[in-house]
PDB file of C-alpha atoms in Angstrom:
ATOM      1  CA  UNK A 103      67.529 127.351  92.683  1.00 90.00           C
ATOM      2  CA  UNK A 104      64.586 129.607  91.050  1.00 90.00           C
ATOM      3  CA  UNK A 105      65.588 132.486  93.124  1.00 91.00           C
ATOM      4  CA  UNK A 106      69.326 131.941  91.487  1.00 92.00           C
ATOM      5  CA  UNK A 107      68.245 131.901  88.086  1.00 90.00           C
ATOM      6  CA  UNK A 108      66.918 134.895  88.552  1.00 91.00           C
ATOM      7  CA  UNK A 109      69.187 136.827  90.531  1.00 91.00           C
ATOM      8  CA  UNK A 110      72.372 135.275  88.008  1.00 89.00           C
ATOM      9  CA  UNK A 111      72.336 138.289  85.776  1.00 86.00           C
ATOM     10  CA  UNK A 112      72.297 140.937  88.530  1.00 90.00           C
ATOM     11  CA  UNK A 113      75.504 139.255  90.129  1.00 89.00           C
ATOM     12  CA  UNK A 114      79.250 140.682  90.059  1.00 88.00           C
ATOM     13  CA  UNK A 115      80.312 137.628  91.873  1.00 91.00           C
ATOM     14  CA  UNK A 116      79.825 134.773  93.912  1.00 95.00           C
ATOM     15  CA  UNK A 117      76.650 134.481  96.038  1.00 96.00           C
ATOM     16  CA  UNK A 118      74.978 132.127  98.532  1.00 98.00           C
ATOM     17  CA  UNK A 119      71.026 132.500  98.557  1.00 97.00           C
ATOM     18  CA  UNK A 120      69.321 130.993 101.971  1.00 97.00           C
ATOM     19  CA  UNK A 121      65.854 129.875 101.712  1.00 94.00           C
ATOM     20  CA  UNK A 122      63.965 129.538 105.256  1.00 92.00           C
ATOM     21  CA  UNK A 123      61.074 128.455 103.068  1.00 87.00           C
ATOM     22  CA  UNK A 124      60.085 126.647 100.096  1.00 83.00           C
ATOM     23  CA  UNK A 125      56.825 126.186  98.345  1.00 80.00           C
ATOM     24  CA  UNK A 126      58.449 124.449  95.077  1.00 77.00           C
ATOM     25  CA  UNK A 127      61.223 122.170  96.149  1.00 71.00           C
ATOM     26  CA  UNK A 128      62.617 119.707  94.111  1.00 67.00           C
ATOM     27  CA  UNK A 129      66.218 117.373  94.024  1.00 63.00           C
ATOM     28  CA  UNK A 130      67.825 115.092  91.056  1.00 61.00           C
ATOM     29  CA  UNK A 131      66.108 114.767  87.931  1.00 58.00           C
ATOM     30  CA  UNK A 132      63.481 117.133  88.325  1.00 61.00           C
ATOM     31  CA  UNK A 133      61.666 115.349  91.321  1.00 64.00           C
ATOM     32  CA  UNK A 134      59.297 116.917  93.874  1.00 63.00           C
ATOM     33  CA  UNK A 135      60.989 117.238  97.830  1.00 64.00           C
ATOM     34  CA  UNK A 136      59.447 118.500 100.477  1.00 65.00           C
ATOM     35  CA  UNK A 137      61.210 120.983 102.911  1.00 77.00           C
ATOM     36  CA  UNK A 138      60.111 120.894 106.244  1.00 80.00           C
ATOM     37  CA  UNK A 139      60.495 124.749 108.430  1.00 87.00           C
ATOM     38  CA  UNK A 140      63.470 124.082 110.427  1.00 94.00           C
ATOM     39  CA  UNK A 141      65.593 122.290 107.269  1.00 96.00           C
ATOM     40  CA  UNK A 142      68.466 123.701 105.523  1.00 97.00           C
ATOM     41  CA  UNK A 143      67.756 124.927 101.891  1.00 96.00           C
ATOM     42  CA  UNK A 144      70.394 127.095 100.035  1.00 97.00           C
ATOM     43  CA  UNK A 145      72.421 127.652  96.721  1.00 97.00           C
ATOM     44  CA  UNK A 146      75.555 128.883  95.995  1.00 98.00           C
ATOM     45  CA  UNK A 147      75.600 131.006  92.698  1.00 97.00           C
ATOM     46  CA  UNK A 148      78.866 131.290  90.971  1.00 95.00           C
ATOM     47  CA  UNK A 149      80.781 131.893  87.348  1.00 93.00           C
ATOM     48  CA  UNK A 150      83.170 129.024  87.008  1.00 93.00           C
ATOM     49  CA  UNK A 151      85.537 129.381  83.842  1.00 89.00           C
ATOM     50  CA  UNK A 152      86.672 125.983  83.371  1.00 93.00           C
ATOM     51  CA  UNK A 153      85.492 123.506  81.003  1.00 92.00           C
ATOM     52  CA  UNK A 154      81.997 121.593  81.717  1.00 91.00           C
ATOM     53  CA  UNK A 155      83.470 118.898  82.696  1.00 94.00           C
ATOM     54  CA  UNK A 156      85.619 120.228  85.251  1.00 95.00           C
ATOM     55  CA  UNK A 157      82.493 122.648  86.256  1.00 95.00           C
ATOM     56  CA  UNK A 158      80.791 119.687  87.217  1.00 95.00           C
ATOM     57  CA  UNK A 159      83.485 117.986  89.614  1.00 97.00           C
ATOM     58  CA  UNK A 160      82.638 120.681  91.927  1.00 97.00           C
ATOM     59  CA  UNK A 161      79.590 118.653  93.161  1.00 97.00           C
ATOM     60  CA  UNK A 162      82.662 116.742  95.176  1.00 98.00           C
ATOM     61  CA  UNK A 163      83.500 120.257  95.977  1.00 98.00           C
ATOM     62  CA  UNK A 164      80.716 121.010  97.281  1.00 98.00           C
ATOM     63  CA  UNK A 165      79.694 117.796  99.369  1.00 98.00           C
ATOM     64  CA  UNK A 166      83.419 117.763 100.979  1.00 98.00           C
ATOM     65  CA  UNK A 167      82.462 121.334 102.200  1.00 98.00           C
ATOM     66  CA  UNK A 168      79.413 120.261 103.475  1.00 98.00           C
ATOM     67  CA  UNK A 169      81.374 117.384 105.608  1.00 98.00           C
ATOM     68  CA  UNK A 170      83.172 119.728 107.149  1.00 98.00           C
ATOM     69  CA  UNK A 171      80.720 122.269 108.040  1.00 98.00           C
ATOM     70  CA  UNK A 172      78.823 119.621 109.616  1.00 98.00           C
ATOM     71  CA  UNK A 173      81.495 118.592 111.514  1.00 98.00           C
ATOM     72  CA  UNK A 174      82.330 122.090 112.460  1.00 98.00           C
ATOM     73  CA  UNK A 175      78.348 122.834 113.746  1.00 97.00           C
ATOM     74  CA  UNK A 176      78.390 119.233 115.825  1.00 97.00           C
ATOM     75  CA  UNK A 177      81.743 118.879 116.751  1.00 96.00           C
ATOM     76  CA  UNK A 178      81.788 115.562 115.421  1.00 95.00           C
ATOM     77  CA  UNK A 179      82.326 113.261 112.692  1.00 96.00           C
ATOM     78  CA  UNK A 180      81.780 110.247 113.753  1.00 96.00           C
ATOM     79  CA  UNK A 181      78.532 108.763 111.197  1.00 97.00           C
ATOM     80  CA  UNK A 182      79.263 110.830 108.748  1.00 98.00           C
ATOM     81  CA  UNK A 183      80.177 110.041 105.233  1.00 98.00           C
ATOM     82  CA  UNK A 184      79.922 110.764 101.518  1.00 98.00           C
ATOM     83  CA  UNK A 185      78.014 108.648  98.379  1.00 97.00           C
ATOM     84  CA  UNK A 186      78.754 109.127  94.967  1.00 97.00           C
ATOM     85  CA  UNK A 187      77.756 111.323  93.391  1.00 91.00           C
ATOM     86  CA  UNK A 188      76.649 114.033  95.840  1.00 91.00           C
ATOM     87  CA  UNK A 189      74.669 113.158  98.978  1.00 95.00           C
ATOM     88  CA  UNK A 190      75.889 113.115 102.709  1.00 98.00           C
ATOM     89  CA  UNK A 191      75.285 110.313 104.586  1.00 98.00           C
ATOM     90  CA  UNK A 192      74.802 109.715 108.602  1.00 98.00           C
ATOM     91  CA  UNK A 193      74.685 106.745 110.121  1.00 97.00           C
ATOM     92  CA  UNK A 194      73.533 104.920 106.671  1.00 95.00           C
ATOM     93  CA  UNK A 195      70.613 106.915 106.146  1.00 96.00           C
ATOM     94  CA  UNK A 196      70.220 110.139 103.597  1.00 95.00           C
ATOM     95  CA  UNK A 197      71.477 113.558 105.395  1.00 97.00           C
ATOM     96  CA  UNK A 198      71.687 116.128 102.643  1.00 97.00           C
ATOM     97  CA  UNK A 199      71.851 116.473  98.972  1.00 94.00           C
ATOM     98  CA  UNK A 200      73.537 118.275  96.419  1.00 96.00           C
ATOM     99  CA  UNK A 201      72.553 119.518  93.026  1.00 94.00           C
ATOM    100  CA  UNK A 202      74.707 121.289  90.313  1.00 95.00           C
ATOM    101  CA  UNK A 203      72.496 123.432  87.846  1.00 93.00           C
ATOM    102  CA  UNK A 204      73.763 125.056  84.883  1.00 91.00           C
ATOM    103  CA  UNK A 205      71.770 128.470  84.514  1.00 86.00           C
ATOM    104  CA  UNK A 206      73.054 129.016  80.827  1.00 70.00           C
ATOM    105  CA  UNK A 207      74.333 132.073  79.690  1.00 61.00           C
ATOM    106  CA  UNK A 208      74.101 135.480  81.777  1.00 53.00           C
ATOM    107  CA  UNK A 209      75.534 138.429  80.124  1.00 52.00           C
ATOM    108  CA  UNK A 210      77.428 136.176  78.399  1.00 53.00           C
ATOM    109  CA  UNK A 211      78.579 134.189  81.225  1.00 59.00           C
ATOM    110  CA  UNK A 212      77.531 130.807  82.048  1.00 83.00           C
ATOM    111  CA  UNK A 213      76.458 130.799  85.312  1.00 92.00           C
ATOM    112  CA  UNK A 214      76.390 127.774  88.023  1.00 95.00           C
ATOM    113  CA  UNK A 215      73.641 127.187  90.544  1.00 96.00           C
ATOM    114  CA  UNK A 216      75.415 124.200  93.831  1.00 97.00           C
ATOM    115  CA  UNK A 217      71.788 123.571  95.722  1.00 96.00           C
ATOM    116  CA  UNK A 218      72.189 121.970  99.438  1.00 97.00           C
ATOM    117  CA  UNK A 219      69.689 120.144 101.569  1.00 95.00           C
ATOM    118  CA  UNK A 220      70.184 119.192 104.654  1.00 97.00           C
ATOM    119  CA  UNK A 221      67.591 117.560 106.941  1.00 96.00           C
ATOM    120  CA  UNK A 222      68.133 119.751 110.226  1.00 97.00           C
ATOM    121  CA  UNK A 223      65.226 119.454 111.677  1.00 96.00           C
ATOM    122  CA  UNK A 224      62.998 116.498 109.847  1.00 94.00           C
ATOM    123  CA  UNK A 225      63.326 114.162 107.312  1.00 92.00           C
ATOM    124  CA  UNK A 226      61.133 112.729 104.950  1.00 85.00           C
ATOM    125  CA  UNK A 227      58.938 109.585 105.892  1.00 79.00           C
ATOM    126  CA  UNK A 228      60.110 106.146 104.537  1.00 74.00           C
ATOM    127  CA  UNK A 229      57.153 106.594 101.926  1.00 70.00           C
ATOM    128  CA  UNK A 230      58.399 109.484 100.427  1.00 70.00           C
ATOM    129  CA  UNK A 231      61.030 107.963  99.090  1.00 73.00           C
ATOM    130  CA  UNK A 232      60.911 105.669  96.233  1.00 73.00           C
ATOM    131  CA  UNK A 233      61.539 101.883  96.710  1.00 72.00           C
ATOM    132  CA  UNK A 234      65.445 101.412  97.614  1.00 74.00           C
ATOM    133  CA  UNK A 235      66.493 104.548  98.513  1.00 81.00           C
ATOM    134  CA  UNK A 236      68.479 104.943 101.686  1.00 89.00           C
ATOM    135  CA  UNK A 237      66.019 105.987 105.101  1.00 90.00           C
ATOM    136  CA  UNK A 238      65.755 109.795 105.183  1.00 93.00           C
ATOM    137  CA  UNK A 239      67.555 111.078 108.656  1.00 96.00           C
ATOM    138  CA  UNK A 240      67.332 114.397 110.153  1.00 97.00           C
ATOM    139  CA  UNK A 241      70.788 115.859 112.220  1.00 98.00           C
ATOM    140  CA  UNK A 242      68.767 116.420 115.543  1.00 97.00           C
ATOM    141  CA  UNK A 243      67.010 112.658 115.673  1.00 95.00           C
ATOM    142  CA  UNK A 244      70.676 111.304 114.829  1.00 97.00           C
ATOM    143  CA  UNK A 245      73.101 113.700 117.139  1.00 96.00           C
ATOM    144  CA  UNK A 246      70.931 115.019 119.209  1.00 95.00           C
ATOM    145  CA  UNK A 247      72.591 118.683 117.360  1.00 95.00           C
ATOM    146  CA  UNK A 248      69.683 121.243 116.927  1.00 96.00           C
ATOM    147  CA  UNK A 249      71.610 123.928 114.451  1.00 97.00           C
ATOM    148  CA  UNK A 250      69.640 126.771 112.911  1.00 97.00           C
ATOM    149  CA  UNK A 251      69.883 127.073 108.692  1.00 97.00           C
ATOM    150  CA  UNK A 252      71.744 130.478 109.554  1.00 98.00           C
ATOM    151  CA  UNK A 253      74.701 128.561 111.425  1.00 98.00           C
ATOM    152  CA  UNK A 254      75.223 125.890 108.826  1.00 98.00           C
ATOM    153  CA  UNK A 255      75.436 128.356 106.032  1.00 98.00           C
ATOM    154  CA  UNK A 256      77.820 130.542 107.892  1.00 98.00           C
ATOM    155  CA  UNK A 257      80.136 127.053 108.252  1.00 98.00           C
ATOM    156  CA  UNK A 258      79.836 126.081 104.476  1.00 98.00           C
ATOM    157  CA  UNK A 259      80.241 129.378 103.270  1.00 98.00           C
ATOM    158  CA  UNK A 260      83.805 129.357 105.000  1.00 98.00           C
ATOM    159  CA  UNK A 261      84.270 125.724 104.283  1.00 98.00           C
ATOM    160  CA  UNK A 262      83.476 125.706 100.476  1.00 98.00           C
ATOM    161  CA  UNK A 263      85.508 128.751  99.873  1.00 98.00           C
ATOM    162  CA  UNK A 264      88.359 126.827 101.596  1.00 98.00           C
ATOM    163  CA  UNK A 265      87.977 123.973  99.122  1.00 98.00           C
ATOM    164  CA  UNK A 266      87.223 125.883  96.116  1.00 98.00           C
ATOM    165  CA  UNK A 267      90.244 127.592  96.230  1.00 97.00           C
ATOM    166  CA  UNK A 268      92.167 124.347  96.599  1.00 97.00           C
ATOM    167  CA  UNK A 269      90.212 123.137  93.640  1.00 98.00           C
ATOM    168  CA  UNK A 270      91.448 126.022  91.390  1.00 97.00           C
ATOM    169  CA  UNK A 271      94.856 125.968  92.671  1.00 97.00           C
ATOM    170  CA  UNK A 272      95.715 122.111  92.542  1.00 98.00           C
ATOM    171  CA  UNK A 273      92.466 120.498  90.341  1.00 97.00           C
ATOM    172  CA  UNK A 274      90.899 117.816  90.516  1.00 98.00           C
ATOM    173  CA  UNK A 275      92.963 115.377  92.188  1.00 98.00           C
ATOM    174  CA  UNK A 276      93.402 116.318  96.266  1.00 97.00           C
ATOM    175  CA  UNK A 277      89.548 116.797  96.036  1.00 97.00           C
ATOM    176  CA  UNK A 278      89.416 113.204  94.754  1.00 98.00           C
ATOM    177  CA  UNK A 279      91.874 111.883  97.324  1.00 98.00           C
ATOM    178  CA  UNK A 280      90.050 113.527 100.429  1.00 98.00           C
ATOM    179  CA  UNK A 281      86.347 112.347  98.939  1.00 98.00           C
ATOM    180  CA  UNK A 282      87.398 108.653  98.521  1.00 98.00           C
ATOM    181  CA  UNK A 283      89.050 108.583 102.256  1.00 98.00           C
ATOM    182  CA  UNK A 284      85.626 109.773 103.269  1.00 98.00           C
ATOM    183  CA  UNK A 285      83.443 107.856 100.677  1.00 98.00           C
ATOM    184  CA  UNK A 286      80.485 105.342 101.648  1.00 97.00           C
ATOM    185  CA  UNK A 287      80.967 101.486 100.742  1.00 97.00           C
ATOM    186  CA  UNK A 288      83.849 101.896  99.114  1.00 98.00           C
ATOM    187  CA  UNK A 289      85.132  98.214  98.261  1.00 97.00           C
ATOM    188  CA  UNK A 290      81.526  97.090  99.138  1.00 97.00           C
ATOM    189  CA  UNK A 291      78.959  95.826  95.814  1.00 97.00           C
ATOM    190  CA  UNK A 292      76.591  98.774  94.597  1.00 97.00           C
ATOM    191  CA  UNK A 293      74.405  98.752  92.574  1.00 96.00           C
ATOM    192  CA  UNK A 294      74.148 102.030  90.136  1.00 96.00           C
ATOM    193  CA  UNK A 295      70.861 102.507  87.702  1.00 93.00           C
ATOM    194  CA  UNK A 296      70.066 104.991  85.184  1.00 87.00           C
ATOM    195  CA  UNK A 297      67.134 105.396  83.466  1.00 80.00           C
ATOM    196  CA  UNK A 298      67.295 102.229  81.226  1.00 84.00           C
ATOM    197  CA  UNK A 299      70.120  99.820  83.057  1.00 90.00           C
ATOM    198  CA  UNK A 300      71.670  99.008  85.969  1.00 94.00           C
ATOM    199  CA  UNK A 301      75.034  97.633  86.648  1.00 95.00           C
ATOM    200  CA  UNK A 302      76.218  96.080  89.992  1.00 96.00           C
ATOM    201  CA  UNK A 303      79.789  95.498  90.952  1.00 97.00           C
ATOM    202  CA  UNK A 304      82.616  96.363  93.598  1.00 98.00           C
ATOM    203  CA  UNK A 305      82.851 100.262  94.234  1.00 98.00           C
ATOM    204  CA  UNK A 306      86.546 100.835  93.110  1.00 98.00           C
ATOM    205  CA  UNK A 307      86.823 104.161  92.974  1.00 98.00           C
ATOM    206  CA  UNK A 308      86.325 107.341  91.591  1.00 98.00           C
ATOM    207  CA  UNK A 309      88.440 108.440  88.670  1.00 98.00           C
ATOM    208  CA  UNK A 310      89.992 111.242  87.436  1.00 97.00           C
ATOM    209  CA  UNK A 311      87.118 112.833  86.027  1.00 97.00           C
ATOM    210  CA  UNK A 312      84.434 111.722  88.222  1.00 98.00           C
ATOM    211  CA  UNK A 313      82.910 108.697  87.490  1.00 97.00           C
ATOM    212  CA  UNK A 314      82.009 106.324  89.215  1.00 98.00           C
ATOM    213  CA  UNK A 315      84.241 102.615  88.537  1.00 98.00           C
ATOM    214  CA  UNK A 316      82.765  99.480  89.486  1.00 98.00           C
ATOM    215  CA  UNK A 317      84.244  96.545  89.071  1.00 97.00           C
ATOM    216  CA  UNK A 318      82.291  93.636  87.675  1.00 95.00           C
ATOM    217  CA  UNK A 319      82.580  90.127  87.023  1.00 91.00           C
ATOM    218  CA  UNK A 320      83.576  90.683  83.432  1.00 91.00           C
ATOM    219  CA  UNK A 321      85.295  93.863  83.325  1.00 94.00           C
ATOM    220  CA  UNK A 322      85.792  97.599  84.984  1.00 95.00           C
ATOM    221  CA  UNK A 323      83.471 100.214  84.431  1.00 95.00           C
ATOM    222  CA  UNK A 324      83.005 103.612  84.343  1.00 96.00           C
ATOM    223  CA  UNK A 325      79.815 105.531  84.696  1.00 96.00           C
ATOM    224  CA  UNK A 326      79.481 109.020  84.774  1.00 95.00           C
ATOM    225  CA  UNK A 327      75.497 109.617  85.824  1.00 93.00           C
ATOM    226  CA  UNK A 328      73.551 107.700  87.932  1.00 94.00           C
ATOM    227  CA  UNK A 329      71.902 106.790  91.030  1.00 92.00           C
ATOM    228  CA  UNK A 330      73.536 104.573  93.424  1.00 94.00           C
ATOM    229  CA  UNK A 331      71.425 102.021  95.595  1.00 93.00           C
ATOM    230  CA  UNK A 332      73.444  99.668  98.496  1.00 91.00           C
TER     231      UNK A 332
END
């Protein structure tokens, strides 16, 4: 994501950036993640047009890409599935994750930074992880599927260009459809906290601009940021 922001300016276009190594990791909300040799690091650097609203839907984008390169590099898809807002899930336990980054303006151009993890190789002890949080998984210890960072970025590449040109063509709404029908504990109670509240209820769906709905015993809600526990 540092290497974007400073290659955003130099760019006439699109670009994925593939990290074999990082020494300053981080995910959501600034925190610290460890990357392990072996794991999948990379960002996708682009100059969306669209409102910032609609800018930010392609987190769902992104993460149905990522299904389907993963099921392109195993051959299966069986485990796999997708939490709001933007991690990949197998078997129950944390995958990969997905951050959207707005790099402000470039030449006069707003630029967006989509950063992908993927545990390839190792994942992240229990303790590294604060209280809650699904188990960390790796794709080897689950599939038995040993797939070099190269190979997976040479499947999303194809697979988010595939879906971003959906996206601009027909919006928002297919990419909604084809995230719910892969979504995890949908109808099942979540719980979903931000920094100062929480709110549990039935996972209803997702609505037209991204938010998460929960129903509760009062009422429906929306919420547009936070992190979802099971």
């Amino acid at each position: 994501m540092a290497e974007a922001g400073r290659l955003a300016g130099t760019l006439a276009g699109p670009e994925w950036i593939l990290a074999l190594r990082q020494t300053a990791a981080r995910g959501r909300r600034g925190r610290a993640w460890v990357t392990p040799d072996g794991n999948f690091s990379a960002t996708l650097v682009m100059m969306p047009r669209e409102a910032p609203g609609v800018v930010a839907l392609r987190s769902f984008v992104a993460s149905l890409a990522l299904f389907d390169a993963l099921v392109a590099v195993t051959g299966r898809a069986e485990g796999l599935s997708l939490k709001w807002p933007n991690d990949v899930l197998l078997n129950g336990g944390k995958l990969a994750g997905i951050l959207l980054e707005s790099l402000g303006p470039r030449r006069g151009t707003t630029h967006l930074a989509i950063g992908v993890g993927v545990n390839l190789a190792a994942a992240p002890g229990a303790d590294e992880v604060e209280p809650g949080a699904l188990r960390p998984v790796s794709l080897v210890s689950e599939t038995g599927a040993a797939v070099a960072p190269e190979a997976l970025l040479e499947a999303l590449a194809a697979a988010y260009a595939r879906h971003e040109a959906a996206f601009v063509t027909y919006g928002f709404g297919p990419v909604r459809e084809a995230w719910l029908a892969r979504a995890a504990r949908l109808g099942e109670t979540v719980a979903a906290r931000t920094g100062r509240s929480e709110v549990t209820g039935t996972f209803e769906t997702v609505d037209d601009t991204g938010n998460l709905v929960l129903k509760t015993a009062k009422t429906r809600q929306a919420i547009p940021a936070a992190d979802v526990f099971f």
